[in-house]
XYZ file of N, CA and C in Angstrom:
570
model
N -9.027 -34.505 -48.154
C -8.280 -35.450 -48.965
C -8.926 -36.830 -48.810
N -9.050 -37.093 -49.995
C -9.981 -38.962 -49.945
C -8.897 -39.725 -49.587
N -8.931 -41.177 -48.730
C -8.209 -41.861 -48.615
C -7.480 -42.520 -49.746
N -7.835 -42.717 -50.994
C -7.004 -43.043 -52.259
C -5.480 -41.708 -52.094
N -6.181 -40.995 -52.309
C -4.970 -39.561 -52.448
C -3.823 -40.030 -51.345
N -4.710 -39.994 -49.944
C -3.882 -40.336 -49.212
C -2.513 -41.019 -48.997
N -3.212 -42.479 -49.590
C -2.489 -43.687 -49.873
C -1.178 -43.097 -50.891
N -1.971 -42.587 -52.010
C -0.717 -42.496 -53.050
C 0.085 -41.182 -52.588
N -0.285 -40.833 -51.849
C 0.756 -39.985 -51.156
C 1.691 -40.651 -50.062
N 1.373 -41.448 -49.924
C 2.596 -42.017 -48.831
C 3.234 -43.052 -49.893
N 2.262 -43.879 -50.661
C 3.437 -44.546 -51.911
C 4.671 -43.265 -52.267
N 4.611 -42.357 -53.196
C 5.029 -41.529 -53.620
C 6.159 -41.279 -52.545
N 6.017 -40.885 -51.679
C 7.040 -40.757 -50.117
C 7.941 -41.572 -49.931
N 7.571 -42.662 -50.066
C 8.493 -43.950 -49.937
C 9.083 -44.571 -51.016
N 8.348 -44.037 -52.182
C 9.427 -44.349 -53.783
C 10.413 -43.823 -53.761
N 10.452 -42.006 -53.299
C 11.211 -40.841 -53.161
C 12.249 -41.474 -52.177
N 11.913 -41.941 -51.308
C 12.648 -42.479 -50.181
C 13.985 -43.667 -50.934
N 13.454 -44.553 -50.794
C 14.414 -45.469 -51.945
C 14.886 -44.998 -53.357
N 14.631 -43.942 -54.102
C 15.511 -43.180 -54.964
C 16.548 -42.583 -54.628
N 16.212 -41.716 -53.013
C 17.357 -41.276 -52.327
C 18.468 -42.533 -52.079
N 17.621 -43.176 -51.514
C 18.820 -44.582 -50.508
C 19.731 -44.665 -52.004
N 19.360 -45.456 -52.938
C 19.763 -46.186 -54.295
C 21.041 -44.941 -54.634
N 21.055 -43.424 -54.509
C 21.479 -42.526 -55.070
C 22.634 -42.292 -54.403
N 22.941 -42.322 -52.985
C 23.515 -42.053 -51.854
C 24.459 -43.181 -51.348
N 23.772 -44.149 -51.222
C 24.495 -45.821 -51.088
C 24.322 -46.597 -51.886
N 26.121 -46.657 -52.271
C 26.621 -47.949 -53.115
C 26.671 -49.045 -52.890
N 26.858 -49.644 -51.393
C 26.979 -50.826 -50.773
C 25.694 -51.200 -50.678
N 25.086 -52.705 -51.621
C 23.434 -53.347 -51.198
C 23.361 -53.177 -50.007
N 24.077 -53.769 -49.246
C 23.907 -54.130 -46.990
C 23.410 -52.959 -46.786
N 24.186 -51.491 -47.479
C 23.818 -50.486 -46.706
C 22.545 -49.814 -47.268
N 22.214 -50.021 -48.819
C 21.074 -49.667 -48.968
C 19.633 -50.067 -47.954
N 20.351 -51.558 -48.003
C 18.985 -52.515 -47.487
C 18.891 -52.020 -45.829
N 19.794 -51.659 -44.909
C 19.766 -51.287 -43.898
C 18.888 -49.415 -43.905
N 19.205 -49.029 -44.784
C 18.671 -48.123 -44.909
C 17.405 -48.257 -45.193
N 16.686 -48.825 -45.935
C 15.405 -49.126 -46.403
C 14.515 -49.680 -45.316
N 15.490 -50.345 -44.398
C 14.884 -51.082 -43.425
C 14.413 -50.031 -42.145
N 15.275 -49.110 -42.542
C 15.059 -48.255 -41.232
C 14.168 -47.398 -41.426
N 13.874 -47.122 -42.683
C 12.823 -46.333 -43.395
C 11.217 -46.534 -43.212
N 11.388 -48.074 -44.008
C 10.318 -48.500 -43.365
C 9.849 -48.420 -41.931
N 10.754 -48.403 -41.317
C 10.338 -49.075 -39.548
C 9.863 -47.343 -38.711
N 10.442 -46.330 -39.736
C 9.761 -45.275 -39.093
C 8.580 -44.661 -39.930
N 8.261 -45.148 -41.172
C 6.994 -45.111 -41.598
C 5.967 -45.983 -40.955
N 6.296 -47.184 -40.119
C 5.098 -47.837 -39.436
C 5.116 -46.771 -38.162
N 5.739 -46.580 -37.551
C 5.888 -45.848 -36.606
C 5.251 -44.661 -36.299
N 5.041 -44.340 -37.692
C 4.237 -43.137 -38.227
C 2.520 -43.466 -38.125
N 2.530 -44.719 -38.671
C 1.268 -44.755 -38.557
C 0.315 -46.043 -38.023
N 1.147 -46.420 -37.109
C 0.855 -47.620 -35.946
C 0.681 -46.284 -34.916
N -0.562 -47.200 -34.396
C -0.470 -46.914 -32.677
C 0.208 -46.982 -31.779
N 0.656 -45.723 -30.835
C 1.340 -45.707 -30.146
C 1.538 -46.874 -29.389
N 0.814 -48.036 -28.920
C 0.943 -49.260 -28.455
C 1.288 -50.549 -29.312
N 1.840 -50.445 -30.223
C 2.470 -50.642 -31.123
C 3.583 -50.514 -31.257
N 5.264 -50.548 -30.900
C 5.972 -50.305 -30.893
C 6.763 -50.982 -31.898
N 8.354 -50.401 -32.734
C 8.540 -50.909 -34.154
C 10.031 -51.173 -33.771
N 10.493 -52.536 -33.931
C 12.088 -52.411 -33.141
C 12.559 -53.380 -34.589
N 13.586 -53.985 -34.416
C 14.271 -55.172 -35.353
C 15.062 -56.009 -33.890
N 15.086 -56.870 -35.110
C 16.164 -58.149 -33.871
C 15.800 -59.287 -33.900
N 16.100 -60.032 -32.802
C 15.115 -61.869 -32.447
C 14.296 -61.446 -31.618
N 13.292 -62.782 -31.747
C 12.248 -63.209 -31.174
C 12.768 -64.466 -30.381
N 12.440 -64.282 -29.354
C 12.420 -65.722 -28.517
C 11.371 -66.178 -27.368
N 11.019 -67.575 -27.333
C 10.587 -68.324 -26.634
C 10.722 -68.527 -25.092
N 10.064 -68.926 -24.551
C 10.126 -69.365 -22.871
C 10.799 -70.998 -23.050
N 10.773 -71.735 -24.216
C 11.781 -72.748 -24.412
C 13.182 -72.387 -24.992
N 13.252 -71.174 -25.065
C 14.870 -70.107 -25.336
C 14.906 -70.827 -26.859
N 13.798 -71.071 -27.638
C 13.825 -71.217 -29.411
C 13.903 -69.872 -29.539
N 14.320 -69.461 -30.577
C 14.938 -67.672 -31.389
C 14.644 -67.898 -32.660
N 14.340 -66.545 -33.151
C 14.069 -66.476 -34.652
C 15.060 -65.869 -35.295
N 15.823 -65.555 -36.549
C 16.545 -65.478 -37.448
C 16.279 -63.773 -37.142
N 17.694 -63.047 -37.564
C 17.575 -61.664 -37.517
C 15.966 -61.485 -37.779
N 15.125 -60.085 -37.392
C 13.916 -59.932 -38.476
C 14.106 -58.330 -38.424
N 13.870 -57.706 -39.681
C 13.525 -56.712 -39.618
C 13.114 -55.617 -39.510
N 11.364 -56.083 -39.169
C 10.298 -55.711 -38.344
C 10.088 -56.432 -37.470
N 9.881 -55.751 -36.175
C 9.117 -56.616 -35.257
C 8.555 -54.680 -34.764
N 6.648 -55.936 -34.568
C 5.340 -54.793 -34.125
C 5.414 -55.512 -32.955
N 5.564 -54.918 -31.747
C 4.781 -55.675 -30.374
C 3.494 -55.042 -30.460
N 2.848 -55.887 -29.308
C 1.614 -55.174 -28.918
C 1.919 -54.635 -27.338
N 0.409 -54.093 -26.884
C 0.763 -53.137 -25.488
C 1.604 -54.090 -24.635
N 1.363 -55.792 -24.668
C 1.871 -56.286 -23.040
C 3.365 -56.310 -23.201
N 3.894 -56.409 -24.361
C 5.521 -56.386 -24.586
C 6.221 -55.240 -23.048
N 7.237 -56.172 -22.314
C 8.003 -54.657 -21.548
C 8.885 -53.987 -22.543
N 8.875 -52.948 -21.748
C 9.925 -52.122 -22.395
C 11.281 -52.322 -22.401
N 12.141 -53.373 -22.698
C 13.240 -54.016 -22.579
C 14.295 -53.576 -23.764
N 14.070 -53.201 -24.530
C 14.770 -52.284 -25.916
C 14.433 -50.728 -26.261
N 15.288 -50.380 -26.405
C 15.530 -49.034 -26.849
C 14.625 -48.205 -28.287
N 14.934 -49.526 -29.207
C 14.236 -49.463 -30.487
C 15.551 -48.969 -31.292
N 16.785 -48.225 -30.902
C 17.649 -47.624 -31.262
C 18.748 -48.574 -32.302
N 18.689 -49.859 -31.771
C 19.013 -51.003 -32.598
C 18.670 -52.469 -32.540
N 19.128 -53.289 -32.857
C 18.536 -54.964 -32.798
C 18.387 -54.410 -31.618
N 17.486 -55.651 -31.069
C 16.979 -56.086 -29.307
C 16.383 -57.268 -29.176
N 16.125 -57.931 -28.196
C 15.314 -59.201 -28.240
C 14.063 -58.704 -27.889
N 12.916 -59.872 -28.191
C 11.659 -59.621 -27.526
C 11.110 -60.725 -27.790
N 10.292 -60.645 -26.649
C 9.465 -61.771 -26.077
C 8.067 -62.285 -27.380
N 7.940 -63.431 -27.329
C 7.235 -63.898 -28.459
C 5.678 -63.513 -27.706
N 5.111 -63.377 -26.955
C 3.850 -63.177 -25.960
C 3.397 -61.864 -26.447
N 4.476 -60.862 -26.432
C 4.598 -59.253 -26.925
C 4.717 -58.690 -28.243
N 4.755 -59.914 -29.045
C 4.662 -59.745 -30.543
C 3.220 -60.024 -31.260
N 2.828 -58.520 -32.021
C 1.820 -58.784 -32.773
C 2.007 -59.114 -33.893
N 3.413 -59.066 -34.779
C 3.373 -59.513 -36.207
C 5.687 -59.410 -36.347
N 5.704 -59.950 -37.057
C 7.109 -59.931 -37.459
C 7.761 -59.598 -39.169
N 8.501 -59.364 -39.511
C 8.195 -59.652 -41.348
C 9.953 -58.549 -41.753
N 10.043 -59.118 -43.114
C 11.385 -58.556 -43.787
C 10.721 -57.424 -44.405
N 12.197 -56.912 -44.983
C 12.386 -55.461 -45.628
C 12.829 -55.800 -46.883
N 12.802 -55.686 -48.135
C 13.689 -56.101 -49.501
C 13.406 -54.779 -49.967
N 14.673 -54.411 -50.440
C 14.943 -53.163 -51.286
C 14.222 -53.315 -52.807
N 14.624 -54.942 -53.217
C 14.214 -55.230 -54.436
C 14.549 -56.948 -54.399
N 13.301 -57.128 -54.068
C 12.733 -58.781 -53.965
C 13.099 -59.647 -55.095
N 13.817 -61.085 -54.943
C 14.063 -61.594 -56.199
C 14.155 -63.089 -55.773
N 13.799 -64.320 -56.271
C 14.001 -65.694 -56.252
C 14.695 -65.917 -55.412
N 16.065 -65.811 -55.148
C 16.761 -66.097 -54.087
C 16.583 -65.968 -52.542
N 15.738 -64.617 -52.841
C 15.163 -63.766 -51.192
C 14.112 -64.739 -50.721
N 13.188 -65.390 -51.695
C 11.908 -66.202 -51.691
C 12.206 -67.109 -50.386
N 13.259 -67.793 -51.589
C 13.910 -69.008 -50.581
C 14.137 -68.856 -48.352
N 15.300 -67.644 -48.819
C 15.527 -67.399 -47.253
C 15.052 -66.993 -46.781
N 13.408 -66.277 -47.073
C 12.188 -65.794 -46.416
C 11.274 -67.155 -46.008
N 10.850 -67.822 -46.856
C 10.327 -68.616 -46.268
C 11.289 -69.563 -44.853
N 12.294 -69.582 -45.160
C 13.268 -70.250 -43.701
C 13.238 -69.456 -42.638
N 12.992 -68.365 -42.829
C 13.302 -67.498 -42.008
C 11.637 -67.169 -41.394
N 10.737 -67.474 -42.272
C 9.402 -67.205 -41.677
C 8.965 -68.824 -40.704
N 9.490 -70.171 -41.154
C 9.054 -71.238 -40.720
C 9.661 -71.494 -38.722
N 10.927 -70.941 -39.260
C 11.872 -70.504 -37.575
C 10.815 -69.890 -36.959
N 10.394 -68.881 -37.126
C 9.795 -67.914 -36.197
C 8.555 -67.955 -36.280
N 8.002 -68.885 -36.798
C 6.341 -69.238 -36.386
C 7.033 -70.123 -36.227
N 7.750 -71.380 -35.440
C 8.166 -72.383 -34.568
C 7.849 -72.013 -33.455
N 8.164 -70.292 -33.112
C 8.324 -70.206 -31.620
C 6.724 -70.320 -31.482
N 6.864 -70.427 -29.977
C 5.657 -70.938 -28.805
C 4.944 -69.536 -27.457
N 4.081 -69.059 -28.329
C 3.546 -67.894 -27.071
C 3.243 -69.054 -25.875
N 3.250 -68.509 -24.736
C 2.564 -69.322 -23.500
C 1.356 -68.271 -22.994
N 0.418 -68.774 -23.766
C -0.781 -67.955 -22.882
C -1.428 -68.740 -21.846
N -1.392 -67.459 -20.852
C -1.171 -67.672 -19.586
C -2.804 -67.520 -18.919
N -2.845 -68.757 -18.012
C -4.133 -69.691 -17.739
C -5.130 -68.499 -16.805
N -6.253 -68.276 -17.307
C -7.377 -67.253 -17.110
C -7.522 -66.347 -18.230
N -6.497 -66.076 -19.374
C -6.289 -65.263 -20.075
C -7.324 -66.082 -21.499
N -8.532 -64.793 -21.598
C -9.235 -65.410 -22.759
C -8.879 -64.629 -24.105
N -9.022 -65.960 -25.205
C -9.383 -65.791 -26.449
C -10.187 -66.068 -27.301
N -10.953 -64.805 -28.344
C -11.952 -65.389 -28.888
C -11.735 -65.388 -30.458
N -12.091 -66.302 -31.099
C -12.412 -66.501 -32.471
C -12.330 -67.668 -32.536
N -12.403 -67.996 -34.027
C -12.190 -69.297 -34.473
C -11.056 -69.877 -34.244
N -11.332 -71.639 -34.215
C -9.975 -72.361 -34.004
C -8.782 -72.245 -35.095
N -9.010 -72.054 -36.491
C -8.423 -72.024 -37.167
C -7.346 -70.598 -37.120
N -8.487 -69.101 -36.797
C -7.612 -68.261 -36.746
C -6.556 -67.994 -35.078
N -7.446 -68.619 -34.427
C -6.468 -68.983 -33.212
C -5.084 -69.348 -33.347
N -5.093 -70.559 -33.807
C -4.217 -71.513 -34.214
C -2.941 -70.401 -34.981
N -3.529 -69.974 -36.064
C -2.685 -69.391 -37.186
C -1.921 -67.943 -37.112
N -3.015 -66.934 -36.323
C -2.196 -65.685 -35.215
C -2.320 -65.400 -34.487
N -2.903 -66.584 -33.249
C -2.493 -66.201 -32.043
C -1.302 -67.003 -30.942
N -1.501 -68.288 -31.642
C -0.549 -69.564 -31.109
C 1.027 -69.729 -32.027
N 0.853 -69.098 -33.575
C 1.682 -68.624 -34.464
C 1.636 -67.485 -34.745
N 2.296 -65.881 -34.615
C 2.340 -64.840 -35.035
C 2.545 -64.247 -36.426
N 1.607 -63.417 -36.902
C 1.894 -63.447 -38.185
C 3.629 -62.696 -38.658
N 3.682 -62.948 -39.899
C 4.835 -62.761 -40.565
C 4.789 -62.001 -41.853
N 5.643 -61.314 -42.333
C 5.248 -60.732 -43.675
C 6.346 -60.134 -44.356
N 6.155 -60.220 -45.604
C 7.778 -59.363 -46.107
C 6.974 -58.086 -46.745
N 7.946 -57.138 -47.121
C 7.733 -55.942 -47.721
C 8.681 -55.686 -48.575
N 8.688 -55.184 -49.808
C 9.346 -55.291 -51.218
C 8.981 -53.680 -51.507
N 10.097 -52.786 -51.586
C 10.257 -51.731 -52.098
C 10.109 -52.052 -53.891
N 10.380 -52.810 -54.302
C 10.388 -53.085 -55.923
C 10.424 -54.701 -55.369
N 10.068 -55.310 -57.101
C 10.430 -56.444 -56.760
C 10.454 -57.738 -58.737
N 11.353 -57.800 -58.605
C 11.682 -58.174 -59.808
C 10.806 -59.848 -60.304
N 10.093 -60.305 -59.258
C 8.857 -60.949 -59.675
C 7.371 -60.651 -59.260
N 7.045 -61.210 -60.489
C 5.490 -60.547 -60.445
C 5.042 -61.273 -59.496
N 3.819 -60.573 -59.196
C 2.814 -61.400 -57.974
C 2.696 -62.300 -58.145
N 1.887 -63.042 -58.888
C 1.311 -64.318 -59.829
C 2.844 -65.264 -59.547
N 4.321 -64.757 -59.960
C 5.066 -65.728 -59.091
C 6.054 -66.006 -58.273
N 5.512 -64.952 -57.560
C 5.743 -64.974 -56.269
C 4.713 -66.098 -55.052
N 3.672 -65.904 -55.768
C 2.333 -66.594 -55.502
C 2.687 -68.222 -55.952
N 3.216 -68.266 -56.711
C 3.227 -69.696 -57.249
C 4.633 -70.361 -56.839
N 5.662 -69.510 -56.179
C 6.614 -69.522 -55.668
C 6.227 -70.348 -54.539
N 5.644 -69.431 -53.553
C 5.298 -69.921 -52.345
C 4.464 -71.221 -52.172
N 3.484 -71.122 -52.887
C 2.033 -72.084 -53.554
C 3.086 -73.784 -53.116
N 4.130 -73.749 -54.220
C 4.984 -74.330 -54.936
C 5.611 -75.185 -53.295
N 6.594 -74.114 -52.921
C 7.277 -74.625 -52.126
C 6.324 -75.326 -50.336
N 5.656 -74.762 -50.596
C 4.229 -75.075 -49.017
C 3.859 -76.553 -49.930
N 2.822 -76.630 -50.664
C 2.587 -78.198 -51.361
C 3.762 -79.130 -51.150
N 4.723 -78.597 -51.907
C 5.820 -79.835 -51.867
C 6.647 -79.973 -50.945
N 6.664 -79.416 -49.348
C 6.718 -79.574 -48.769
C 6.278 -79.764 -47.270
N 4.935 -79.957 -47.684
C 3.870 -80.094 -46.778
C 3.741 -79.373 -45.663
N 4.013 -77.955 -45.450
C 4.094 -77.100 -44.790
C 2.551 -76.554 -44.795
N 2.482 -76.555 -43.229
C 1.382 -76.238 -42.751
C 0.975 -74.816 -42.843
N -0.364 -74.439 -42.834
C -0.751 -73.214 -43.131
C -0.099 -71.796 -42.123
N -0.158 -72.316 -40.923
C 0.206 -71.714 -39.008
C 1.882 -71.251 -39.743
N 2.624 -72.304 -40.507
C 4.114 -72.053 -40.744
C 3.907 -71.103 -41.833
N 3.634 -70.902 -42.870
C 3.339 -70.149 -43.861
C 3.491 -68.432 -44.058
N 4.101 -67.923 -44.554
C 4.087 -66.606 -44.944
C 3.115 -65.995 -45.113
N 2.348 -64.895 -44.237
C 1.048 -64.275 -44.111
C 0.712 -63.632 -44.809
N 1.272 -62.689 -45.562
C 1.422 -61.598 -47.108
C 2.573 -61.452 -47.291
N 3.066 -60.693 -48.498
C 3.668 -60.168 -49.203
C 3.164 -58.568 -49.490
N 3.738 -58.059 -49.662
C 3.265 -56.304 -49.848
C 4.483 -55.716 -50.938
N 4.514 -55.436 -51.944
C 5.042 -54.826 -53.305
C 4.893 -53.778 -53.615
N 5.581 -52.836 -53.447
C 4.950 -51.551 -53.406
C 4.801 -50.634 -55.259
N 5.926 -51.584 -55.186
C 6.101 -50.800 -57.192
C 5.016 -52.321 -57.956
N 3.741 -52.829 -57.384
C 3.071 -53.739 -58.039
C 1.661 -53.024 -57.928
């Protein structure tokens, strides 16, 4: 099987997936909880076992916290302090990436994603003195001192282009730095 096939075989999986949710649950909360959980065992599926896939806050060694998140990926140094079974906290040091779930993405979500992404690239890893890093300053700066962030859109009732100009929009006119910024977007019905 070529990796294209592949791919559209796990799209296909996860369309099927949210046809079920949509069919089954009437309540949005409970769709979206459902979708969320969906997702989090499709990464699970295909993240590395050192990789682990939980939801909850993120917090700081200055006890700053991030806004519910949906996904959270640690990497290997994260302890094992959660179950994965529901929310949990985890340490911002142990996080390789963070990001939402939308059943079906729309203007309003834009808004409380970006608030919700600027909180949690606030928080502060403390890397700890002997411990090296290499690359550039810029990508330093942007995911290793700020963790990336990302939403994921089962459907999504704006197009890329403005969603793109959404964000574009609100970062310019509010002079929001690149490190604070929303890392992708991922659309799956785009």
């Amino acid at each position: 099987m070529s990796l294209k096939k592949k791919l559209l075989s796990v799209e296909r999986r996860l369309i099927a997936k949210l046809d079920e949710i949509r069919e089954t649950h009437n309540h949005r909360g409970s769709r979206g909880s459902v979708a969320e959980s969906v997702f989090r065992v499709f990464l699970r599926e295909y993240l590395p076992p050192s990789n682990r896939v939980g939801e909850g806050e993120v917090i700081d060694t200055e006890e700053n916290i991030s806004t519910q998140l949906d996904i959270i990926i640690t990497n290997e140094y994260h302890p094992y302090l959660n179950d994965l079974n529901g929310p949990g906290l985890f340490i911002i040091e142990g996080v390789a990436c963070a990001g939402e779930v939308k059943t079906n993405l729309n203007s309003n979500d834009i808004k409380t994603l970006i608030q919700s992404c600027i909180k949690y690239k606030k928080l502060k890893p403390v890397i700890q003195n002997g411990a090296s890093v290499f690359g550039n300053t810029e990508d330093i700066n942007r995911y290793i001192d700020h963790r990336p962030y990302f939403i994921f859109a089962f459907q999504s009732q704006l197009a890329i282009k403005t969603i793109s100009t959404k964000l574009k929009n609100y970062y310019s006119g509010n002079h929001t730095p690149i490190e604070q910024q929303i890392d992708s977007v991922f659309c799956l019905d785009k």
